[in-house]
Tab-separated table of C-alpha atoms in Angstrom:
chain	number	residue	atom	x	y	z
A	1	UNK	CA	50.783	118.909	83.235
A	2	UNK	CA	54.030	118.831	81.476
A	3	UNK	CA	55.425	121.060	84.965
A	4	UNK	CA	54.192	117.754	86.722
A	5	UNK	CA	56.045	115.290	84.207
A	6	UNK	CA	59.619	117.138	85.071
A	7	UNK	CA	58.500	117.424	88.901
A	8	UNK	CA	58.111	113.858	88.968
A	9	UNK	CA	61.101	112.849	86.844
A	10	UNK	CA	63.168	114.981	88.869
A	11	UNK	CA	62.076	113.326	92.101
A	12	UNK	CA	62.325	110.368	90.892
A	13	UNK	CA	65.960	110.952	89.611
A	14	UNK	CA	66.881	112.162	93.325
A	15	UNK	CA	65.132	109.318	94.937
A	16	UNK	CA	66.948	106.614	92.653
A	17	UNK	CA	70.368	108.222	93.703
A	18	UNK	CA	69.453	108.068	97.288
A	19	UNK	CA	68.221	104.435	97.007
A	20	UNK	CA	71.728	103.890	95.403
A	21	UNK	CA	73.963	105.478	97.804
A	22	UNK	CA	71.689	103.720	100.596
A	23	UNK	CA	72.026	99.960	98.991
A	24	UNK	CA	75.818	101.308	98.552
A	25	UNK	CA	75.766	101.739	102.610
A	26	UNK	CA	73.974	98.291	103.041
A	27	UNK	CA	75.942	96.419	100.704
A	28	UNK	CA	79.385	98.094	102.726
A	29	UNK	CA	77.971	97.565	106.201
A	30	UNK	CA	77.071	93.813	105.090
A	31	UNK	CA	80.825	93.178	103.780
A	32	UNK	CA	82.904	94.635	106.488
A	33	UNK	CA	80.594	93.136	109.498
A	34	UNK	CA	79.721	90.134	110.012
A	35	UNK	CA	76.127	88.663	109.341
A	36	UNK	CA	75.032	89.188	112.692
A	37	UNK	CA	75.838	92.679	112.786
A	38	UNK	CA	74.113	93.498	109.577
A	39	UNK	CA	70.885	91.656	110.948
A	40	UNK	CA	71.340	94.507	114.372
A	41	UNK	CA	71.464	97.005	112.015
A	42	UNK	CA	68.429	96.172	110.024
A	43	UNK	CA	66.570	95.133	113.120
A	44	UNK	CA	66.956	98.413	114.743
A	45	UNK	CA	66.530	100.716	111.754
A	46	UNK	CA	63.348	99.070	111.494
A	47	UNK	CA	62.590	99.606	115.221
A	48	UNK	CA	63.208	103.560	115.230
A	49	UNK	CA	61.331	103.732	111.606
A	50	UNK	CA	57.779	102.297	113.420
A	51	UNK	CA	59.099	104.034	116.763
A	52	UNK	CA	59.255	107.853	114.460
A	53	UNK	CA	55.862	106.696	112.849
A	54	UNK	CA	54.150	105.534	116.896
A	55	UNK	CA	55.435	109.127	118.334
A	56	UNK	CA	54.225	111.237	115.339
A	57	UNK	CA	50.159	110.561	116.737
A	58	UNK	CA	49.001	111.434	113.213
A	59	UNK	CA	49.992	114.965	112.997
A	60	UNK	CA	52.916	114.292	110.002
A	61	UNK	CA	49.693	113.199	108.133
A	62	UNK	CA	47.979	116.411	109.197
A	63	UNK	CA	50.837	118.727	108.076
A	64	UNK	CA	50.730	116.763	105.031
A	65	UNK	CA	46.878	117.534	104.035
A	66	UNK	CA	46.742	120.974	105.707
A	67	UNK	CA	49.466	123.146	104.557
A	68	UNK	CA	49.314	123.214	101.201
A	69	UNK	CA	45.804	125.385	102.432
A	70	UNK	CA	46.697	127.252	104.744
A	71	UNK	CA	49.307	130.604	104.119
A	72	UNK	CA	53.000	130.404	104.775
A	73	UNK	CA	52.931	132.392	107.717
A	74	UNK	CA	50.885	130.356	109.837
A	75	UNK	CA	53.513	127.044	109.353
A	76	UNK	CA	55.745	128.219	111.446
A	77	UNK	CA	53.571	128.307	114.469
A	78	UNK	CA	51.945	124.771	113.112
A	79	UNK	CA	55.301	123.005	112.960
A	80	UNK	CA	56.385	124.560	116.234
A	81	UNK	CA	53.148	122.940	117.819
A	82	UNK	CA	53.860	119.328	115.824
A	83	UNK	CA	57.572	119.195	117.305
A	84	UNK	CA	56.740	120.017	120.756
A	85	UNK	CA	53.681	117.322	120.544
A	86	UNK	CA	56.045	114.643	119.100
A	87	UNK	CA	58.664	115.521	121.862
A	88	UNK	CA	56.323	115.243	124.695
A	89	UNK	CA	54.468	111.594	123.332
A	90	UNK	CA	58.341	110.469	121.971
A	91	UNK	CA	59.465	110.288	126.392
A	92	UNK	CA	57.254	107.613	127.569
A	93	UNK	CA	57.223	105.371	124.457
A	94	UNK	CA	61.285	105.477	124.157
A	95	UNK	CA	61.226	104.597	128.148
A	96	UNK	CA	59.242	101.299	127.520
A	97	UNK	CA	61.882	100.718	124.474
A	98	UNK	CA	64.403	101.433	126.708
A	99	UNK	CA	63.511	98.653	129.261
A	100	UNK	CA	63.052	96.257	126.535
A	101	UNK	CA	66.603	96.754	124.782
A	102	UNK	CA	68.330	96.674	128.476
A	103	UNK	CA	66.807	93.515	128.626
A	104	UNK	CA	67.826	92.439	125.527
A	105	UNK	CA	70.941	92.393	126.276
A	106	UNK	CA	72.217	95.972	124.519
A	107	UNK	CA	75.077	97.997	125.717
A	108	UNK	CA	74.501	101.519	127.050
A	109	UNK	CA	76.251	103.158	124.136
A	110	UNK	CA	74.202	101.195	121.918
A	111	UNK	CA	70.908	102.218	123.617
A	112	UNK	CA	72.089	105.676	123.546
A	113	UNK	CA	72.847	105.804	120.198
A	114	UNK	CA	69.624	104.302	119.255
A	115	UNK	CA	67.637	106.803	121.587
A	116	UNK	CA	68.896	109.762	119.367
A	117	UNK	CA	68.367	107.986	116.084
A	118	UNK	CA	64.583	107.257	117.020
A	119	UNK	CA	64.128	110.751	118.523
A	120	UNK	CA	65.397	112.743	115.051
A	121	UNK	CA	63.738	110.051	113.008
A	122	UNK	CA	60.473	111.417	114.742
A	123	UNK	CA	61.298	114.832	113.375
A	124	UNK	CA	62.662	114.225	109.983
A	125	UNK	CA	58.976	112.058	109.395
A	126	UNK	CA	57.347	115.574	109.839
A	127	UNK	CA	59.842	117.617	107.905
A	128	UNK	CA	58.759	115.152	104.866
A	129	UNK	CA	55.188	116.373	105.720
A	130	UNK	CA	56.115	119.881	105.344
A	131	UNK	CA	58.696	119.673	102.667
A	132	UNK	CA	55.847	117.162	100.577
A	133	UNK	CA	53.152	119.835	101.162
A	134	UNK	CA	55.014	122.744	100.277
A	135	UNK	CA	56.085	121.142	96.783
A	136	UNK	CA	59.749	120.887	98.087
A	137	UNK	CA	60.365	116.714	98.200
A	138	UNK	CA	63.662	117.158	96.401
A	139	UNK	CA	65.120	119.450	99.040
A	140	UNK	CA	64.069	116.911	101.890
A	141	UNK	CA	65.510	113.978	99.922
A	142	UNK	CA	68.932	116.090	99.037
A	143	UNK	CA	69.267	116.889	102.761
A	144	UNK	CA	67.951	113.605	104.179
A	145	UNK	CA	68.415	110.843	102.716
A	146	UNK	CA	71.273	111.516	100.719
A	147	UNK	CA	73.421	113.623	102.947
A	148	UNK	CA	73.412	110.925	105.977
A	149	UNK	CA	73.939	107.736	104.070
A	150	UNK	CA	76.671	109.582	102.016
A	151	UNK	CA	77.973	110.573	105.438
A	152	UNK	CA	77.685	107.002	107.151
A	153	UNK	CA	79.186	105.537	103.947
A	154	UNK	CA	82.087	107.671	104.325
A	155	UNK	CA	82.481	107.587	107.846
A	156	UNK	CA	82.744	103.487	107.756
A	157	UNK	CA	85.247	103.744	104.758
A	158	UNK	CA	87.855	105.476	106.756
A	159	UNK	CA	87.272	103.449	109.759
A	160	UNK	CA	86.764	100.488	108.320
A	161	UNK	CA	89.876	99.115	109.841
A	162	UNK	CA	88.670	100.491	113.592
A	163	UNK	CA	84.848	99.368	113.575
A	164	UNK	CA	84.414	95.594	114.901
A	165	UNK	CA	81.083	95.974	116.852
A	166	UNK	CA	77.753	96.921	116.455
A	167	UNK	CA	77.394	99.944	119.315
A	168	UNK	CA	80.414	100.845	117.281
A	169	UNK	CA	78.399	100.865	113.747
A	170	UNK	CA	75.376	102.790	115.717
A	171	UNK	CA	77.341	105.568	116.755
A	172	UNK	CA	78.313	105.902	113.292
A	173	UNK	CA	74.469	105.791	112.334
A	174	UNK	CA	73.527	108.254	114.905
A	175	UNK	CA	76.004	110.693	113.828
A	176	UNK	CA	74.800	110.503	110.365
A	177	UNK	CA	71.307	111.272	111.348
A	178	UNK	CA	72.724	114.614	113.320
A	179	UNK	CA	74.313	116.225	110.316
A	180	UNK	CA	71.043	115.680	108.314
A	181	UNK	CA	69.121	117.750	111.020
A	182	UNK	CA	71.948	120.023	111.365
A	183	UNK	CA	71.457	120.911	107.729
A	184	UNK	CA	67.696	121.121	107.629
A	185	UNK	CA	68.212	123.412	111.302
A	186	UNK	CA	70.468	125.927	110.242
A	187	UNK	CA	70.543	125.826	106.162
A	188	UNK	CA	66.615	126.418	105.616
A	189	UNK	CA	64.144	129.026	105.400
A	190	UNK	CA	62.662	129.803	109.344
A	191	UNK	CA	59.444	127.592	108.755
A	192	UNK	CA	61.077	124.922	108.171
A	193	UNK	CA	63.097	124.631	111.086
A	194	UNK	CA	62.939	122.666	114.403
A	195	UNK	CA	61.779	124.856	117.275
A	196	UNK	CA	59.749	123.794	120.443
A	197	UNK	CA	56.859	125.863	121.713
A	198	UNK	CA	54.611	125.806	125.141
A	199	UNK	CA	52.033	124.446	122.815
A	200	UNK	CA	51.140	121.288	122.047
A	201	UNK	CA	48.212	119.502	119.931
A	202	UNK	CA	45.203	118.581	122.594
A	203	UNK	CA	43.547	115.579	122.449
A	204	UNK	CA	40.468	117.118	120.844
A	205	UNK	CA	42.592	118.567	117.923
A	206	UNK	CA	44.350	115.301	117.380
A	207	UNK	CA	41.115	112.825	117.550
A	208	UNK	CA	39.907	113.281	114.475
A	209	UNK	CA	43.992	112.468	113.450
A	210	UNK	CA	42.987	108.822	114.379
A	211	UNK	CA	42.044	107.169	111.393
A	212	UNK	CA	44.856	108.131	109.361
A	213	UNK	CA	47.591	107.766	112.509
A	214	UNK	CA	46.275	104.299	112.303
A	215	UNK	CA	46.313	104.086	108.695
A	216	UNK	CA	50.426	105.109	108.648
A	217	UNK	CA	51.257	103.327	111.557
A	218	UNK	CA	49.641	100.262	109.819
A	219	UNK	CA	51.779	100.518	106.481
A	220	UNK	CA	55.282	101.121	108.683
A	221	UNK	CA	54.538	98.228	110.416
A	222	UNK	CA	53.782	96.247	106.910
A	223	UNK	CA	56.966	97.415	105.519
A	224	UNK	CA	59.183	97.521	108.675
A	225	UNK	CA	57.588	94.245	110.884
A	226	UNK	CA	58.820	91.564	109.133
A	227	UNK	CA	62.518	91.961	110.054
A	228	UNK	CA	61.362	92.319	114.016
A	229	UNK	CA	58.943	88.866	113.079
A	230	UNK	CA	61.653	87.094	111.856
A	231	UNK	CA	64.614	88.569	114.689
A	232	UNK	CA	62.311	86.694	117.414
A	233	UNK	CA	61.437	83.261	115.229
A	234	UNK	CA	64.712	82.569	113.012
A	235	UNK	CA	68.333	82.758	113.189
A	236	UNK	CA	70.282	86.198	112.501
A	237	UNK	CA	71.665	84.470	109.482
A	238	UNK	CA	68.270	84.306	108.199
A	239	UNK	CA	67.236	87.974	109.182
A	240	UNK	CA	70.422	88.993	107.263
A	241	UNK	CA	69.657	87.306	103.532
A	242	UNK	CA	66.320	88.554	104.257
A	243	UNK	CA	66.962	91.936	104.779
A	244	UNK	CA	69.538	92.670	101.754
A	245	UNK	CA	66.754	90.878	100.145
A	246	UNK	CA	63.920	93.290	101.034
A	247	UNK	CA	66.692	96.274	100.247
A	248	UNK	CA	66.927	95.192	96.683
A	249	UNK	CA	63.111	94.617	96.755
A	250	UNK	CA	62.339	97.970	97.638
A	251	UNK	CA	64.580	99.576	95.094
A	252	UNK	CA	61.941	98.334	92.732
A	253	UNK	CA	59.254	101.005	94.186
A	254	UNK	CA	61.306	104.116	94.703
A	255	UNK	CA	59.823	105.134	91.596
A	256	UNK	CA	56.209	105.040	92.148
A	257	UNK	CA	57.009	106.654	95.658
A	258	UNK	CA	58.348	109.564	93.971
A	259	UNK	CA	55.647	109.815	91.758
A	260	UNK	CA	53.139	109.536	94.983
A	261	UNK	CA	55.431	112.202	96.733
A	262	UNK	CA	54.733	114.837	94.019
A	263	UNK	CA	50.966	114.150	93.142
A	264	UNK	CA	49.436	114.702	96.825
A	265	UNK	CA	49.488	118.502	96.629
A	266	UNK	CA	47.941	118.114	93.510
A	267	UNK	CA	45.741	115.571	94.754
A	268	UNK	CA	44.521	118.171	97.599
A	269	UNK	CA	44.299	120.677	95.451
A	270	UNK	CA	41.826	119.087	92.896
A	271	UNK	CA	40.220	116.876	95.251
A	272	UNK	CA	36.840	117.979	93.531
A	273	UNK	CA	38.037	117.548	90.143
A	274	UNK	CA	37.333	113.730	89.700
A	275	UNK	CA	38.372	114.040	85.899
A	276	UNK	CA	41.733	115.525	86.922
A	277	UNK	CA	42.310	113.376	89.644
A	278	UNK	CA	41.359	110.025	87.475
A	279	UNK	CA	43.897	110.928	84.725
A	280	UNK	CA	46.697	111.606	86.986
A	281	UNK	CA	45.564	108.566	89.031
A	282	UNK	CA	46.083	106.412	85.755
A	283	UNK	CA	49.124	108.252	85.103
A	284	UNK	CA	50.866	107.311	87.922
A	285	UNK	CA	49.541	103.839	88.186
A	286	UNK	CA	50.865	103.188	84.650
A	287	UNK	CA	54.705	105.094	85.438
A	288	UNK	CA	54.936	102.905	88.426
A	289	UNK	CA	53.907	99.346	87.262
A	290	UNK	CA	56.126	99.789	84.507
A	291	UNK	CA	59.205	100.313	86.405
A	292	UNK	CA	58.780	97.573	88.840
A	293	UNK	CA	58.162	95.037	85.976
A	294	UNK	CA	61.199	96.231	84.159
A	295	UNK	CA	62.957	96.036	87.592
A	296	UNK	CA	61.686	92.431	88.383
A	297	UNK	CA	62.456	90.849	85.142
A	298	UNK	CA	66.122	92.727	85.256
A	299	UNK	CA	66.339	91.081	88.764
A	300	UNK	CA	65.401	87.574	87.167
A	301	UNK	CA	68.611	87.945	85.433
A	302	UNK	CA	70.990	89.157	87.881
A	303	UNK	CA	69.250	88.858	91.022
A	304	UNK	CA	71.868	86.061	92.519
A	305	UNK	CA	74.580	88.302	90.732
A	306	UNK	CA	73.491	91.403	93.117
A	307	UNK	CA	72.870	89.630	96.027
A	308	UNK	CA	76.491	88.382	95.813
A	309	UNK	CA	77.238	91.807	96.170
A	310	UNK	CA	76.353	91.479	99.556
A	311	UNK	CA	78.578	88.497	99.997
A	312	UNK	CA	78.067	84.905	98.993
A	313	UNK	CA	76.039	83.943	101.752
A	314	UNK	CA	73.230	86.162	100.803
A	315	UNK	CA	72.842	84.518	97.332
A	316	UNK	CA	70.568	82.188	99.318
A	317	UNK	CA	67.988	84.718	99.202
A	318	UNK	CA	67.118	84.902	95.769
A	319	UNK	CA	63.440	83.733	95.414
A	320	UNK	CA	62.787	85.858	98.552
A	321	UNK	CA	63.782	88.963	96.708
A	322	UNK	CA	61.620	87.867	93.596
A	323	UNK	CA	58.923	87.272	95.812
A	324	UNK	CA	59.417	90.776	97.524
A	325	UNK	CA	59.307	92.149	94.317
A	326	UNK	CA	56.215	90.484	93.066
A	327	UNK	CA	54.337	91.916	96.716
A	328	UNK	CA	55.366	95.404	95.670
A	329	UNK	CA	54.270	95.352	91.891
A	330	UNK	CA	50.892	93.751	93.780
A	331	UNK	CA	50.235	97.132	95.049
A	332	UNK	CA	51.707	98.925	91.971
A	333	UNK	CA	48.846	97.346	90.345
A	334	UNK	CA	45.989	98.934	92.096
A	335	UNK	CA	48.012	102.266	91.731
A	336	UNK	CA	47.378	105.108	94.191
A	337	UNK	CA	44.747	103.909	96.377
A	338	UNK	CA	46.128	104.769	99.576
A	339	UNK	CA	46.671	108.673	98.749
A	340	UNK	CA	43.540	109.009	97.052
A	341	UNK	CA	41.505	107.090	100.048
A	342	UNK	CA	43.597	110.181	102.472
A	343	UNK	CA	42.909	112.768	100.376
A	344	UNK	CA	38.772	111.912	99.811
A	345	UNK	CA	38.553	111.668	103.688
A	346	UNK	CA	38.198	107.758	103.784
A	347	UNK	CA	40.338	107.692	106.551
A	348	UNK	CA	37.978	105.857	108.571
A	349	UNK	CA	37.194	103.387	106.250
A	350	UNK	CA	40.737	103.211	105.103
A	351	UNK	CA	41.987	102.863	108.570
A	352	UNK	CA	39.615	99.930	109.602
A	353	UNK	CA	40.765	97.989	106.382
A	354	UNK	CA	44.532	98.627	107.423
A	355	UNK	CA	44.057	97.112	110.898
A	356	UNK	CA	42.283	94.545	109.896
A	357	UNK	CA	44.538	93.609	107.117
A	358	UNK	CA	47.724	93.664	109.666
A	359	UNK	CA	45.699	91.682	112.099
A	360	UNK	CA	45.271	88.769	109.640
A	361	UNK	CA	48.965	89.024	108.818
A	362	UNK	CA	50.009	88.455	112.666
A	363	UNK	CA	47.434	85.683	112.750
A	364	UNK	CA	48.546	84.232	109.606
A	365	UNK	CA	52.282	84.618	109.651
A	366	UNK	CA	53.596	82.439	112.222
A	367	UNK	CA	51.711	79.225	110.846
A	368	UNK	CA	53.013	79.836	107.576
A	369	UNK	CA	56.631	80.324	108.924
A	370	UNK	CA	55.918	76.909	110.321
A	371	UNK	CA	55.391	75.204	107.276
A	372	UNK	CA	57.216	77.988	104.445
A	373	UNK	CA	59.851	79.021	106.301
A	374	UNK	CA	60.789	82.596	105.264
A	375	UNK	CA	58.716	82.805	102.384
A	376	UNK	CA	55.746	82.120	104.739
A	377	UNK	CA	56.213	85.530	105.907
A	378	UNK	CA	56.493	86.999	102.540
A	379	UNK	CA	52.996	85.051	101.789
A	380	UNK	CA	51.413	87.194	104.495
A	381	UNK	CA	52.361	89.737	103.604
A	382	UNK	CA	50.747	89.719	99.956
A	383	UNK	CA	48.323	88.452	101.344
A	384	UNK	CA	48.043	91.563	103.252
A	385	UNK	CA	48.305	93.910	101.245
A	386	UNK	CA	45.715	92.454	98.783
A	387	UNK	CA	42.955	93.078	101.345
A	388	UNK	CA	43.628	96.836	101.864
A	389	UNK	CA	44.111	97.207	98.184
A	390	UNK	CA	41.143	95.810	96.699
A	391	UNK	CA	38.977	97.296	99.057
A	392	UNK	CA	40.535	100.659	98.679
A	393	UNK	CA	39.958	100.425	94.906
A	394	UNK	CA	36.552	98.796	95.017
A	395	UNK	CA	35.722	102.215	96.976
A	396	UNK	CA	36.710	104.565	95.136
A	397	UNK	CA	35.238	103.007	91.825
A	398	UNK	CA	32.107	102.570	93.232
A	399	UNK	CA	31.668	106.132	95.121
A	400	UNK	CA	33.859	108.207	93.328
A	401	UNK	CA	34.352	106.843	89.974
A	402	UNK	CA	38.045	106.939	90.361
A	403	UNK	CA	39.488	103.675	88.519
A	404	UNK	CA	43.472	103.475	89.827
A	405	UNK	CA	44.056	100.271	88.225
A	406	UNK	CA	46.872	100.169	86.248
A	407	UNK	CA	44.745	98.205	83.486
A	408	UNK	CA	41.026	99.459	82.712
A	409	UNK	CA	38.955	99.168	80.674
């Protein structure tokens, strides 16, 4: 236990450093562009994150809950078979995105730029599988997350004076997202690297992948939707404030996902110890709650302060942040429902409240727009995420015995 206390510190230590470096590159990209290019940027990061997640069929999900069983030899051959899958599905769905973008209005450099970013975004999301499952998170988040946005962040500091447009800001993006694969391709042990093979997950070894494809697909497009929502309904000032909003938000939770991020190994590995499983369950519920309420009530304080950061403008968004904030300690609440649903094999279950909880927030969302405005979206949201979450805990009480609530009784 006390080797899972400094695995999870230390994760958490690495994921609060990339989370800083990243706001760092949002807060930069915000000042030196103007408000319309900042709402681009977070429009289309959003776009390739649910593109990577669409392409991935399940399978990141599958590395995730089958390697830490299976020996070290056979994940070579396994990864092989994930990339080429990936690679093959990734063609048609970027040629429908393609069509849609040209009509939007994008420049070919843009589009291009964007193609690549979506493509290795695909790859890195099952390199997190892999690095996850084989108990090496920190490496991934050393090599992803922080290498590229220190990159970027770099990269736009010595060009500041050169970069006026958004294709312009892209490229710079894109070639941030090539030295992160670069590393993990020529750096790392042979498992872990990208190679293609003739062959490819079948349709009858990727059906029973369904429920929890559907299940991650569901909670990228609760995280990542409401930007695209809001880029078709509102102005780009308002996607702007609302994404440096949601940036600060989700620094709140970076935290609990480092603590989920170290526990699912451990989680698959005990799965049919329901006493060690319910007092790391409890654990983690407790670790995160507690850092998003210290986070919140800090943000109170100096929320307007740190949204200034971004530049005066953005100050307007300061009850959208709290509100974003409040959504994510929401799920914090009911702790680690969604793991522990994955790792029981609830995926069915899990999967049908996921769809249906997404399908009330696009029936929902636009009414309350209407007559909220922003925070209309934020509503459905919660309102969202309380469905999946109180089912998923109800569930595992009542079959398992496995109380994730951050207060029991």
């Amino acid at each position: 236990m006390n080797n899972l206390y400094i695995r999870i510190v230390l994760s958490a230590s690495v994921s609060v450093f990339a989370a800083a470096i990243n706001f760092i590159l949002n807060v930069y990209i915000a000042r030196i562009f103007k408000e319309e290019v900042f709402a681009s940027y977070s429009f289309y990061i959003s776009l390739a994150t649910i593109i990577s997640v669409i392409v991935s069929l399940g399978i990141n999900q599958y590395l995730l809950l089958n390697i830490p069983k299976i020996n070290k030899e056979a994940i070579s051959e396994i990864s092989k078979k994930a990339y080429t899958s990936v690679s093959l599905f990734f063609l048609p769905v970027i040629f429908i995105t393609i069509v849609y973008l040209y009509f939007r209005g994008e420049n070919i450099a843009a589009i291009l730029s964007f193609i690549f970013i979506s493509y290795i975004a695909s790859i890195l999301l099952l390199k997190q599988s892999i690095y996850t499952a084989l108990k090496k998170i920190i490496v991934y988040q050393m090599c992803d997350k922080v290498l590229r946005n220190s990159f970027i962040l770099i990269m736009l500091f010595f060009l500041s004076n050169e970069l006026t447009t958004f294709y312009e800001l892209i490229m710079v993006v894109a070639g941030g997202y090539f030295l992160s694969f670069f590393v993990m391709q020529f750096n790392l042990n042979k498992s872990e690297r990208y190679d293609l093979s003739s062959d490819f997950f079948k349709f009858i070894d990727i059906k029973n992948l369904t429920p929890l494809y559907f299940v991650f697909l569901t909670t990228t497009l609760m995280s990542n939707v409401d930007i695209l929502i809001l880029d078709s309904i509102t102005t780009e000032n308002n996607v702007a404030v609302f994404s440096a909003s949601q940036k600060i938000a989700l620094l709140s939770g970076f935290f609990l996902n480092a603590i989920a991020n170290i526990l699912v190994p451990y989680f698959v590995k005990e799965s049919k110890n329901k006493q060690e499983i319910g007092l790391k369950a409890k654990m983690s519920s407790q670790f995160g709650f507690a850092s998003i309420s210290v986070f919140f009530v800090a943000m109170c304080f100096l929320g307007e302060w740190v949204l200034s950061i971004f530049g005066e403008g953005y100050k307007t968004g300061y009850f959208i942040m709290l509100c974003l904030i409040i959504n994510i300690m929401l799920s914090a609440l009911y702790g680690q429902t969604l793991t522990l649903m994955k790792v029981k094999n609830e995926g069915k279950y899990l999967a049908k409240l996921m769809i249906f909880s997404i399908v009330v927030k696009f029936i929902i969302v636009y009414p309350l727009f209407l007559y909220f405005g922003v925070f209309g979206v934020v509503i459905s949201s919660s309102i969202c995420t309380l469905i999946w979450n109180h089912f998923s805990y109800l569930k595992l009480k009542n079959k398992y015995s496995i109380n994730t609530l951050v207060f029991q009784r």
